[in-house]
CSV table of C-alpha atoms in Angstrom, one decimal:
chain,number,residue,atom,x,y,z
A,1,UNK,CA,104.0,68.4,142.8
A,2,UNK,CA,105.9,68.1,139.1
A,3,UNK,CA,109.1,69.7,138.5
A,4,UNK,CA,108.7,71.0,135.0
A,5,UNK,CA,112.7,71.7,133.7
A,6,UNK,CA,111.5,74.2,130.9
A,7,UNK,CA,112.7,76.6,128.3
A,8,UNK,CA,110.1,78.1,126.2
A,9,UNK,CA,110.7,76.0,122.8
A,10,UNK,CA,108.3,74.0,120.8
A,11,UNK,CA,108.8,70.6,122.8
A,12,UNK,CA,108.9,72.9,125.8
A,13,UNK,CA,105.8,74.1,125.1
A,14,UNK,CA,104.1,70.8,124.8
A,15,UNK,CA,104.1,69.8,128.3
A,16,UNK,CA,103.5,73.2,129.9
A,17,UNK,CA,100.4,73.1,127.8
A,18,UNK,CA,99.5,69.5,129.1
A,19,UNK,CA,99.9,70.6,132.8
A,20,UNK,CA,98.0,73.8,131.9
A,21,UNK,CA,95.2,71.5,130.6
A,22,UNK,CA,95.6,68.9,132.8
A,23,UNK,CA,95.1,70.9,136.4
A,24,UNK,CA,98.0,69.3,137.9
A,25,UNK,CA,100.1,71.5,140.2
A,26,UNK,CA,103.8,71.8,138.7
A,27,UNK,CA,106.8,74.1,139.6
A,28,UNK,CA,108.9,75.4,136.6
A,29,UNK,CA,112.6,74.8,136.4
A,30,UNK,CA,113.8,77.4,134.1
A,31,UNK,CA,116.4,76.5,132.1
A,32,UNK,CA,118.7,78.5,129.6
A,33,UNK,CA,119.6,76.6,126.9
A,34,UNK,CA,122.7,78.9,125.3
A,35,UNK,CA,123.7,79.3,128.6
A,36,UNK,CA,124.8,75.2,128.5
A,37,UNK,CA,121.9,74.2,131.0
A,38,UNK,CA,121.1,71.0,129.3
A,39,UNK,CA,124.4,69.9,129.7
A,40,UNK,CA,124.9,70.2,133.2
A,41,UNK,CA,125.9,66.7,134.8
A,42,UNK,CA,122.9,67.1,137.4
A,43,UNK,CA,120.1,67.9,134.4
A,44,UNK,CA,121.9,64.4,132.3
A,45,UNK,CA,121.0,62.7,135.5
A,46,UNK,CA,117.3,63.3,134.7
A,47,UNK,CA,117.9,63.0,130.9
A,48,UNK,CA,120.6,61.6,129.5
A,49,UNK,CA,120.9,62.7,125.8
A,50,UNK,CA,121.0,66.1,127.2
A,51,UNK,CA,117.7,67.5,125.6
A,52,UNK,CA,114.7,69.1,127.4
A,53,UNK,CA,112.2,69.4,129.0
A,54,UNK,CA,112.1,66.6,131.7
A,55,UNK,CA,109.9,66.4,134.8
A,56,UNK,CA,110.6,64.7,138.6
A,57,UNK,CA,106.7,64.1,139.9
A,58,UNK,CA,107.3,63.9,143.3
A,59,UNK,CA,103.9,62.6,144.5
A,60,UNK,CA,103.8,59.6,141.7
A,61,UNK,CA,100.4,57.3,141.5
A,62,UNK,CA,102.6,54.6,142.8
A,63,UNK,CA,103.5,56.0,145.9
A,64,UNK,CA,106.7,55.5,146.0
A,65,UNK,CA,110.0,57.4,145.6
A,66,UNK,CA,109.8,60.6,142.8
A,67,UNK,CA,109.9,59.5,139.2
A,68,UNK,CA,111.7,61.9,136.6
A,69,UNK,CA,110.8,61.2,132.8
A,70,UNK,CA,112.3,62.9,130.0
A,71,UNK,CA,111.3,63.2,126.1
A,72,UNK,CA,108.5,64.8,125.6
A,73,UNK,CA,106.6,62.2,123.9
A,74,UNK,CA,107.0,60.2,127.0
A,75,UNK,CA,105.8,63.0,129.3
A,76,UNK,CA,102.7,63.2,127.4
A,77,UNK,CA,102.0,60.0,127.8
A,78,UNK,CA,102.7,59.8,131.4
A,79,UNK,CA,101.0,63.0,132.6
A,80,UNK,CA,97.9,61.8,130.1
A,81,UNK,CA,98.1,58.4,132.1
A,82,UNK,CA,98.4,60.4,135.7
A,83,UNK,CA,95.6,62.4,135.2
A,84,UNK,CA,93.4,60.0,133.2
A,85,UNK,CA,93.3,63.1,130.6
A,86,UNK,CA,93.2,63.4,127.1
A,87,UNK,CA,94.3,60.0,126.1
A,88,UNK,CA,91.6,57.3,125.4
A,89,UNK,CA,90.8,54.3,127.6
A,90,UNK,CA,89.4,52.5,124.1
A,91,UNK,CA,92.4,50.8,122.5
A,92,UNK,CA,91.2,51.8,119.0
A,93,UNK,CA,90.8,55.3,119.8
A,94,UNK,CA,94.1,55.0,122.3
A,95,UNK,CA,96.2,54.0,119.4
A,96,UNK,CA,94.8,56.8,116.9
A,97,UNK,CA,96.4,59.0,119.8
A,98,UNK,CA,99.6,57.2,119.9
A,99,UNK,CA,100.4,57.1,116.0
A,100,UNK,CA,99.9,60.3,115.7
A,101,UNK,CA,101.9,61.7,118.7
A,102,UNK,CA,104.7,58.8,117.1
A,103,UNK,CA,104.7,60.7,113.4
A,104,UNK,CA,105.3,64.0,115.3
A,105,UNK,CA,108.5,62.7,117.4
A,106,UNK,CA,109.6,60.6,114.5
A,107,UNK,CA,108.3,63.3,111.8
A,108,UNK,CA,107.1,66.7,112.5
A,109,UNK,CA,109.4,68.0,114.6
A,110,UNK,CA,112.8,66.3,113.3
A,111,UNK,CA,112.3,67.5,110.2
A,112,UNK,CA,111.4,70.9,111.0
A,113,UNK,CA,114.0,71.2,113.4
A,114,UNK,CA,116.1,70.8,110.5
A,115,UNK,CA,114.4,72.9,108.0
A,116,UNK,CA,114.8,75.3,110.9
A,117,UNK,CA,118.2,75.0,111.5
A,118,UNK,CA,119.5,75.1,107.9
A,119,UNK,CA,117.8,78.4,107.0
A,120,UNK,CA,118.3,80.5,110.3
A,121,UNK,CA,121.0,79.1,112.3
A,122,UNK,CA,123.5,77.0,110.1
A,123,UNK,CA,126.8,79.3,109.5
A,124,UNK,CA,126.5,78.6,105.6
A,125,UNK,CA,123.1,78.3,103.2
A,126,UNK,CA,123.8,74.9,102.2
A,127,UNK,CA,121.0,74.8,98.7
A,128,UNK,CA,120.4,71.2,99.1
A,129,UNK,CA,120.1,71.2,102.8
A,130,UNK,CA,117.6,73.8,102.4
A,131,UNK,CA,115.6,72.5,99.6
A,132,UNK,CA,115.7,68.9,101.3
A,133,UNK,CA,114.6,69.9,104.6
A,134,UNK,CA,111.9,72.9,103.4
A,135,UNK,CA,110.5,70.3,100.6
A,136,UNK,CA,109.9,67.7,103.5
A,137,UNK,CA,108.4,69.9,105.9
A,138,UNK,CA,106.1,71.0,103.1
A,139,UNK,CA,105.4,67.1,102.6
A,140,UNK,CA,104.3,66.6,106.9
A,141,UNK,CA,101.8,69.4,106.7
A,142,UNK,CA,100.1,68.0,103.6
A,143,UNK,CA,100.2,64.7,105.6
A,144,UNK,CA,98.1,66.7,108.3
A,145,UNK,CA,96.3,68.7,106.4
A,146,UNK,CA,94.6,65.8,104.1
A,147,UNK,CA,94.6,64.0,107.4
A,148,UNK,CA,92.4,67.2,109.1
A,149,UNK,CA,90.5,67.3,105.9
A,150,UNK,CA,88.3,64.0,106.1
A,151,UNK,CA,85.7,65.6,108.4
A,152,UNK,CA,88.3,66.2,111.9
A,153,UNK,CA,88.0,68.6,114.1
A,154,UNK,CA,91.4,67.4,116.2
A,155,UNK,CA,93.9,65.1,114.6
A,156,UNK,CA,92.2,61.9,116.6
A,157,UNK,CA,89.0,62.7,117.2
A,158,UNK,CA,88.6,64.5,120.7
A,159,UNK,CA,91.4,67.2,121.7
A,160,UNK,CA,94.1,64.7,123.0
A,161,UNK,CA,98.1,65.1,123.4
A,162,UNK,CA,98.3,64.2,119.7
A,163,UNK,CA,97.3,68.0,119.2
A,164,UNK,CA,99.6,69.4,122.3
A,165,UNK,CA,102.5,67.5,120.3
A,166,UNK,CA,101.9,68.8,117.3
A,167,UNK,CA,100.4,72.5,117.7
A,168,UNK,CA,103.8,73.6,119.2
A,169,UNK,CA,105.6,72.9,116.1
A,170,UNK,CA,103.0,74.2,113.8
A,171,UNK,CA,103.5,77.5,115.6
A,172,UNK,CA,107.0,77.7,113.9
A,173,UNK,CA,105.4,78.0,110.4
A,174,UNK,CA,106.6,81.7,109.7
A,175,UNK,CA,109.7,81.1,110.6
A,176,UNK,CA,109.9,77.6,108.9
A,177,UNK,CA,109.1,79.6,105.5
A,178,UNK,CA,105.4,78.1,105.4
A,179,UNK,CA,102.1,79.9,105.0
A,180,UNK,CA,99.2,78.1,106.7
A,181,UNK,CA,97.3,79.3,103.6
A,182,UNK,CA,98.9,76.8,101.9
A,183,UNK,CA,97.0,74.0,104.3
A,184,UNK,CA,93.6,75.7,104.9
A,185,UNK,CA,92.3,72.4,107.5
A,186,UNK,CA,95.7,73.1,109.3
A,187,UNK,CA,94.9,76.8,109.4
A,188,UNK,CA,91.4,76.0,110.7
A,189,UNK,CA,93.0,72.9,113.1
A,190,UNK,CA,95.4,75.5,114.6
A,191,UNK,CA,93.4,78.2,115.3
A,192,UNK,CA,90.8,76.2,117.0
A,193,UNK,CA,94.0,74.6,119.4
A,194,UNK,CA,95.0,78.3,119.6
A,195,UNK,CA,92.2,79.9,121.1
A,196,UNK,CA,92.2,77.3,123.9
A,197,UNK,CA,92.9,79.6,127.1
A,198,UNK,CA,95.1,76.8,128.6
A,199,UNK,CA,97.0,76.3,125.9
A,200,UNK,CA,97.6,80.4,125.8
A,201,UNK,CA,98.5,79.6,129.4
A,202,UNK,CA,101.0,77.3,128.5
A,203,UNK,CA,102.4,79.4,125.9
A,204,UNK,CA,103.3,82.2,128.6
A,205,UNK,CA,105.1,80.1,130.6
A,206,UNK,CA,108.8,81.2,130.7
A,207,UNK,CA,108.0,84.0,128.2
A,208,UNK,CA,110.0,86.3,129.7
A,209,UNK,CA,113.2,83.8,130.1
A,210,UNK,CA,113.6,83.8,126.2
A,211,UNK,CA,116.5,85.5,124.9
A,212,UNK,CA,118.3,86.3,121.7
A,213,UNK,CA,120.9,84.0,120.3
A,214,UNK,CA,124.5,85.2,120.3
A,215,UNK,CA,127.2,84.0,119.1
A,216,UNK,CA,128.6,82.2,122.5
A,217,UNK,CA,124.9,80.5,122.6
A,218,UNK,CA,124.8,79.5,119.3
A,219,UNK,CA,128.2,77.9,119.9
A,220,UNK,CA,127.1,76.2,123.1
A,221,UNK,CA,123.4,75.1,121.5
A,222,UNK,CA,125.4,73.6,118.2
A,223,UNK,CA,128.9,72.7,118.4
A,224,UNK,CA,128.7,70.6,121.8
A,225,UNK,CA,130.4,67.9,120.3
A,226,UNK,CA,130.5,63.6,121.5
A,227,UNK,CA,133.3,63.1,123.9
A,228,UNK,CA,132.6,66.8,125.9
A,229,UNK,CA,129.4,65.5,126.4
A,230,UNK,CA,130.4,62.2,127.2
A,231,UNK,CA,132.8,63.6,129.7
A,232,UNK,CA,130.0,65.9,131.1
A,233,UNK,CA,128.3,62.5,131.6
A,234,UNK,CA,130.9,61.1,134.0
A,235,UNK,CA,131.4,63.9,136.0
């Protein structure tokens, strides 16, 4: 059994669509994030830089004791690995998985976590912020869509965790101030990821959990500064 710790967010979302898709049994742990969840000194035990989701498999291939993971790039890889899932065993076709799950960590969602931040939650419209942030995320969906465009179905060939990674974030769009009309082999990309009833499956879990921001959750979610985390940490 897999402890999923899980709020409904895009890198939420990725792994409760993996286990969806997957088959592999999993218990959710919800979490509220403006509540101060992540920073709770027994969650930093399981992942230290305070961020969700993380998992504790408790029945590991191994056999041994339980194993907790946390990053959500990671978890991909490890759940892809324990169920022998939507990850290649070819090292070409492996690696076209792994690039493209690496641009979204290092890429996709970054930047549109910023692009997201600067024109919803930030306290002031800073212009440049904005224009830097939007004019990138504007940049990563031409990357995919010119990517999508040379004759792929899925962004490395067969369905992998490349397109779990990435979907999540690409279901931001509206929000993000895009129009998928602007990328029509995204559009088509998503829509096919979309209609996937595990990934809908994954999509509902924790529904009901998400809540409005207020102001005590924004402050909690933003202004967590170094040294009370560091002291959360210790404790």
């Amino acid at each position: 059994m897999i402890d999923l710790h899980y709020a409904p967010t895009p890198n939420g979302w990725k792994i409760s669509i993996m286990l969806e898709e997957c088959g592999l049994p999993y218990t959710v742990v919800p979490m509220q994030l403006g509540r101060g969840d992540q920073h709770q000194p027994e969650f930093l035990k399981l992942s230290p830089n305070g961020r969700m989701p993380a998992i504790v498999d408790r029945a590991p291939a191994d056999g041994g004791d339980a194993v907790s993971i946390f990053e959500s790039g990671a978890i991909l890889i490890y759940l892809a690995e324990k169920s022998g899932q939507f990850m290649p065993a070819e090292m070409r076709k492996r690696f076209d998985v792994l690039q493209w799950l690496m641009w979204q960590m290092g890429g996709l969602g970054p930047m549109l976590g910023q692009n997201g931040h600067f024109l919803l939650y930030a306290p002031e419209k800073i212009p440049y912020a904005i224009d830097r942030y939007t004019r990138e995320a504007r940049r990563l969906y031409g990357v995919l869509d010119a990517h999508l465009g040379e004759g792929r179905d899925y962004i490395a060939g067969d369905y992998s965790i490349a397109d779990m990674a990435c979907f999540p974030w690409i279901m931001t769009h509206k929000a993000q101030g895009l129009t998928l009309d602007d990328f029509p082999n995204v559009k088509r990309w998503f829509a096919l990821v979309r209609a996937r009833p595990q990934v809908q499956a994954g999509l509902a879990v924790g529904k009901q959990e998400k809540k409005p921001m207020d102001e005590q959750a924004r402050k909690i979610m933003f202004g967590v500064d170094a040294p009370a985390h560091a002291q959360a940490q210790q404790q």
